[in-house]
């Protein structure tokens, strides 16, 4: 909770109430405005506590929304949650332990639902504490019946267009979760240890073109290398690269002949701790029509086949191909009509088809071991070594996955890619590089497996024939199911008897209620399909396109992609106009945040403080928000105590500026006391000129979602231009002139404008502080809410390029003067300026003055303008010379102009009232003060 500006903290709550903080979203929805800004909230997963990753994302969104709202758009922002899926199901089941095995599908679903609901409530209240503007009573949830029904209709539209099909293919399979997984549900473990093997495949029929190279005196084998020996039993072929060079070598240890890529000869020989003598080399294409023998099954032939996925970076340049266990292997198999039979079941153990030695053995454990022993026994194993490499793990169970062919539902991405990529070109990406990254990720994805063998999700709405391999799905069945789901939620799929899930017309065609030939399928949809269809369920209007999607970079292969693909499939357009992509949050030194490292930062502890408040002080929501805004969110974002302390320091400097502004507009009423711009002090006009420049740069930065730049601009302005320059100069006018003196009103006019611009500039970032300030602006009328009164309004008359030039030259002299008296009081000096350009006359009409604008700027005792050098230089004088640039001809040409300043100690005494050295003696007031005091 921030400490109030002259307020006690307790009234923070009052302040939030007074300015209508929580009703802001509904207030702005009711406004009659023409433009709408729609930011579509990517639903966070309804699992676990709110964390800094959420804070980063939600606060960025809120800053964007508040900015657009202040600029006059009606904001459409409906927060949502992704509520289904394996992570929740696994968590619920693991909490139940042994008991979980006896649960029915509906029992699991009920527990999963209440688990998700509890997580949602925790997250929602955190998001509210962070100041996120939304109607928190009207959010979207992927487990709502109405949402699920829309999703089922989208599924059918895609099915109807032939974009969704059922097929037998290799997919990532998690034995520990007993389900297929999508790429986005994998985590790569870089420390995974595999037992890699070099294996011989004896050549059974040399390729015709190679016959001459091999004399038959020694056995010849193809060499392959694999990190997954358990896939060898499923081998159907060995692939080569037709364009590459291969070699026949003689092994100095065994005397046998081996075939491998020429480039790999040295590497493989040294791995096998032997030497190879190259007998001859040939082109990969010459391997055509050759075959070898399966290393474990002597009567099985493994053909040599060309393939372009073969790489030379790893292995031998000859690739063991098991179509059931690799996506690329599978496509080779489809081209060459190879068997894709899978010898591994849902639990990741070998089936009976793998043979008695392997049956029931887990492929990643004992199964691997037995395969290696079998290779040894068949004398085809050349080497086994441990390999540490990056390997996919189930993101929830943290156990390794395998690739395994099974019957699943797929989206035909190939069909959608060209259109999707074309549409992507018209989307604005920030940063721009994310556009290609997303297109690349889409390119790398051959198909999208959308079925899961779990229960916590939306059912795939099809019926399977009880005996034949046929499915039942049509517009009538879908409409019937969607209506049921809309009313009662997707539980009906598990609770209603099958005959009620079918409409009467269809039921009678498929055996009627008593002899129903079909049963409901037991697969559910991938949660990326759930969330990917959110555009259809949440976005407003007929257009259903958001102005902005804003998520972390992991969504380039996740939600951004599933949203684009489903939207392109159904209606050939992108669901977003702009996509902003941010990095991840990391610990202070750039390390991952993890419980084991103890560097996890709980956003609630940031706001309210930890157990030991001396170590974890309460920073308040605005510190969290400032940290988000000032970070370079387009790369990784680091967070730790020093970042938070720095943010707090920054805000406290900003508060000092605001306190000065608020204090000095007390007693000022802009309506009656303002001074017209042209009558203002030149300095005050100059500061307004700088202010309009700042305002336009800040607005541009918000437009680009570059909030870090907003903060940098703002900080530079209030430290450099205000605190160090303007405020220090005008203090005398503010504190010592008569309250109603036009000179004082002139700078108050500027201060009121500065206050307004600054508060609006940071309001989207620090809404609490902005509202707090507004409660304290003396002359503001109700409603005292910065968010209900629009964006920064600058006046075109503030823009004065000519003035800027005059001020810059005067400031150059001022800087030279201040540099010449380091550590001394400028007021104890007087200046003689041998410089009489029009600039200076604008600031001082008299020859000598201690009250002119020029003298105020110099903060000196008095300033004298001389038309030429004085006849004799005073003995105690310092002469300063320099140049500054002046603009000629509208700023196109810049010319150096010289100046000379003579500095001498003052001859006057310090006025007891204003402390300027302008008095005749130390116990009399200076003429100005005498006037002010006398006038009272
Ligand atoms: C390989 O076999 C195919 C089909 O039998 C044949 O058309 C082709 O000419 C053969 N290639 C070589 C190099 O023998
Ligand atoms: C593919 O292989 C199967 C069995 O292995 C065979 O019955 C079928 O005729 C083959 N098809 C083609 C096009 O070669
Ligand atoms: Zn005085």
PDB file of N, CA, C and O in Angstrom, residues 646-670:
ATOM      1  N   UNK A 646      14.699  -0.509  -6.595  1.00  0.00           N
ATOM      2  CA  UNK A 646      14.925   0.552  -7.573  1.00  0.00           C
ATOM      3  C   UNK A 646      13.591   1.137  -8.021  1.00  0.00           C
ATOM      4  O   UNK A 646      13.450   2.361  -8.152  1.00  0.00           O
ATOM      5  N   UNK A 647      12.594   0.265  -8.229  1.00  0.00           N
ATOM      6  CA  UNK A 647      11.278   0.758  -8.645  1.00  0.00           C
ATOM      7  C   UNK A 647      10.695   1.656  -7.559  1.00  0.00           C
ATOM      8  O   UNK A 647      10.125   2.714  -7.841  1.00  0.00           O
ATOM      9  N   UNK A 648      10.882   1.241  -6.319  1.00  0.00           N
ATOM     10  CA  UNK A 648      10.329   2.058  -5.225  1.00  0.00           C
ATOM     11  C   UNK A 648      11.021   3.419  -5.158  1.00  0.00           C
ATOM     12  O   UNK A 648      10.387   4.453  -4.965  1.00  0.00           O
ATOM     13  N   UNK A 649      12.338   3.418  -5.343  1.00  0.00           N
ATOM     14  CA  UNK A 649      13.095   4.673  -5.375  1.00  0.00           C
ATOM     15  C   UNK A 649      12.571   5.594  -6.474  1.00  0.00           C
ATOM     16  O   UNK A 649      12.374   6.789  -6.269  1.00  0.00           O
ATOM     17  N   UNK A 650      12.380   4.995  -7.649  1.00  0.00           N
ATOM     18  CA  UNK A 650      11.921   5.783  -8.794  1.00  0.00           C
ATOM     19  C   UNK A 650      10.578   6.418  -8.498  1.00  0.00           C
ATOM     20  O   UNK A 650      10.343   7.586  -8.800  1.00  0.00           O
ATOM     21  N   UNK A 651       9.690   5.622  -7.922  1.00  0.00           N
ATOM     22  CA  UNK A 651       8.357   6.160  -7.642  1.00  0.00           C
ATOM     23  C   UNK A 651       8.467   7.256  -6.584  1.00  0.00           C
ATOM     24  O   UNK A 651       7.762   8.262  -6.642  1.00  0.00           O
ATOM     25  N   UNK A 652       9.397   7.083  -5.642  1.00  0.00           N
ATOM     26  CA  UNK A 652       9.471   8.100  -4.610  1.00  0.00           C
ATOM     27  C   UNK A 652      10.002   9.413  -5.186  1.00  0.00           C
ATOM     28  O   UNK A 652       9.581  10.491  -4.779  1.00  0.00           O
ATOM     29  N   UNK A 653      10.890   9.327  -6.196  1.00  0.00           N
ATOM     30  CA  UNK A 653      11.320  10.562  -6.870  1.00  0.00           C
ATOM     31  C   UNK A 653      10.150  11.199  -7.613  1.00  0.00           C
ATOM     32  O   UNK A 653       9.982  12.421  -7.614  1.00  0.00           O
ATOM     33  N   UNK A 654       9.361  10.364  -8.233  1.00  0.00           N
ATOM     34  CA  UNK A 654       8.190  10.881  -8.936  1.00  0.00           C
ATOM     35  C   UNK A 654       7.241  11.549  -7.940  1.00  0.00           C
ATOM     36  O   UNK A 654       6.694  12.629  -8.195  1.00  0.00           O
ATOM     37  N   UNK A 655       7.085  10.909  -6.785  1.00  0.00           N
ATOM     38  CA  UNK A 655       6.213  11.496  -5.751  1.00  0.00           C
ATOM     39  C   UNK A 655       6.723  12.862  -5.300  1.00  0.00           C
ATOM     40  O   UNK A 655       5.932  13.773  -5.073  1.00  0.00           O
ATOM     41  N   UNK A 656       8.056  12.997  -5.184  1.00  0.00           N
ATOM     42  CA  UNK A 656       8.599  14.299  -4.790  1.00  0.00           C
ATOM     43  C   UNK A 656       8.235  15.367  -5.807  1.00  0.00           C
ATOM     44  O   UNK A 656       7.866  16.483  -5.447  1.00  0.00           O
ATOM     45  N   UNK A 657       8.334  15.005  -7.066  1.00  0.00           N
ATOM     46  CA  UNK A 657       7.962  15.946  -8.119  1.00  0.00           C
ATOM     47  C   UNK A 657       6.492  16.334  -7.978  1.00  0.00           C
ATOM     48  O   UNK A 657       6.128  17.511  -8.057  1.00  0.00           O
ATOM     49  N   UNK A 658       5.669  15.318  -7.757  1.00  0.00           N
ATOM     50  CA  UNK A 658       4.224  15.576  -7.662  1.00  0.00           C
ATOM     51  C   UNK A 658       3.905  16.422  -6.441  1.00  0.00           C
ATOM     52  O   UNK A 658       3.036  17.294  -6.485  1.00  0.00           O
ATOM     53  N   UNK A 659       4.650  16.156  -5.364  1.00  0.00           N
ATOM     54  CA  UNK A 659       4.407  16.916  -4.136  1.00  0.00           C
ATOM     55  C   UNK A 659       4.731  18.392  -4.375  1.00  0.00           C
ATOM     56  O   UNK A 659       3.995  19.281  -3.957  1.00  0.00           O
ATOM     57  N   UNK A 660       5.830  18.635  -5.079  1.00  0.00           N
ATOM     58  CA  UNK A 660       6.195  20.016  -5.399  1.00  0.00           C
ATOM     59  C   UNK A 660       5.093  20.664  -6.235  1.00  0.00           C
ATOM     60  O   UNK A 660       4.671  21.792  -5.972  1.00  0.00           O
ATOM     61  N   UNK A 661       4.631  19.937  -7.230  1.00  0.00           N
ATOM     62  CA  UNK A 661       3.611  20.494  -8.130  1.00  0.00           C
ATOM     63  C   UNK A 661       2.322  20.781  -7.362  1.00  0.00           C
ATOM     64  O   UNK A 661       1.759  21.881  -7.464  1.00  0.00           O
ATOM     65  N   UNK A 662       1.882  19.792  -6.607  1.00  0.00           N
ATOM     66  CA  UNK A 662       0.626  19.974  -5.861  1.00  0.00           C
ATOM     67  C   UNK A 662       0.739  21.117  -4.863  1.00  0.00           C
ATOM     68  O   UNK A 662      -0.163  21.955  -4.750  1.00  0.00           O
ATOM     69  N   UNK A 663       1.878  21.173  -4.151  1.00  0.00           N
ATOM     70  CA  UNK A 663       2.060  22.214  -3.137  1.00  0.00           C
ATOM     71  C   UNK A 663       2.016  23.600  -3.758  1.00  0.00           C
ATOM     72  O   UNK A 663       1.477  24.542  -3.168  1.00  0.00           O
ATOM     73  N   UNK A 664       2.532  23.731  -4.954  1.00  0.00           N
ATOM     74  CA  UNK A 664       2.648  25.062  -5.541  1.00  0.00           C
ATOM     75  C   UNK A 664       1.476  25.472  -6.422  1.00  0.00           C
ATOM     76  O   UNK A 664       1.459  26.577  -6.943  1.00  0.00           O
ATOM     77  N   UNK A 665       0.522  24.589  -6.593  1.00  0.00           N
ATOM     78  CA  UNK A 665      -0.713  25.048  -7.265  1.00  0.00           C
ATOM     79  C   UNK A 665      -1.802  25.317  -6.222  1.00  0.00           C
ATOM     80  O   UNK A 665      -2.923  25.666  -6.582  1.00  0.00           O
ATOM     81  N   UNK A 666      -1.424  25.191  -4.939  1.00  0.00           N
ATOM     82  CA  UNK A 666      -2.391  25.526  -3.894  1.00  0.00           C
ATOM     83  C   UNK A 666      -2.739  27.008  -4.037  1.00  0.00           C
ATOM     84  O   UNK A 666      -1.864  27.841  -4.298  1.00  0.00           O
ATOM     85  N   UNK A 667      -3.974  27.340  -3.908  1.00  0.00           N
ATOM     86  CA  UNK A 667      -4.393  28.736  -4.006  1.00  0.00           C
ATOM     87  C   UNK A 667      -4.447  29.246  -5.440  1.00  0.00           C
ATOM     88  O   UNK A 667      -4.611  30.436  -5.687  1.00  0.00           O
ATOM     89  N   UNK A 668      -4.299  28.344  -6.380  1.00  0.00           N
ATOM     90  CA  UNK A 668      -4.333  28.752  -7.795  1.00  0.00           C
ATOM     91  C   UNK A 668      -5.596  28.190  -8.427  1.00  0.00           C
ATOM     92  O   UNK A 668      -5.920  27.016  -8.246  1.00  0.00           O
ATOM     93  N   UNK A 669      -6.318  29.052  -9.116  1.00  0.00           N
ATOM     94  CA  UNK A 669      -7.510  28.581  -9.819  1.00  0.00           C
ATOM     95  C   UNK A 669      -7.331  28.839 -11.310  1.00  0.00           C
ATOM     96  O   UNK A 669      -7.356  29.994 -11.747  1.00  0.00           O
ATOM     97  N   UNK A 670      -7.133  27.791 -12.076  1.00  0.00           N
ATOM     98  CA  UNK A 670      -6.812  27.995 -13.502  1.00  0.00           C
ATOM     99  C   UNK A 670      -7.847  28.849 -14.216  1.00  0.00           C
ATOM    100  O   UNK A 670      -7.501  29.620 -15.119  1.00  0.00           O
TER     101      UNK A 670
END
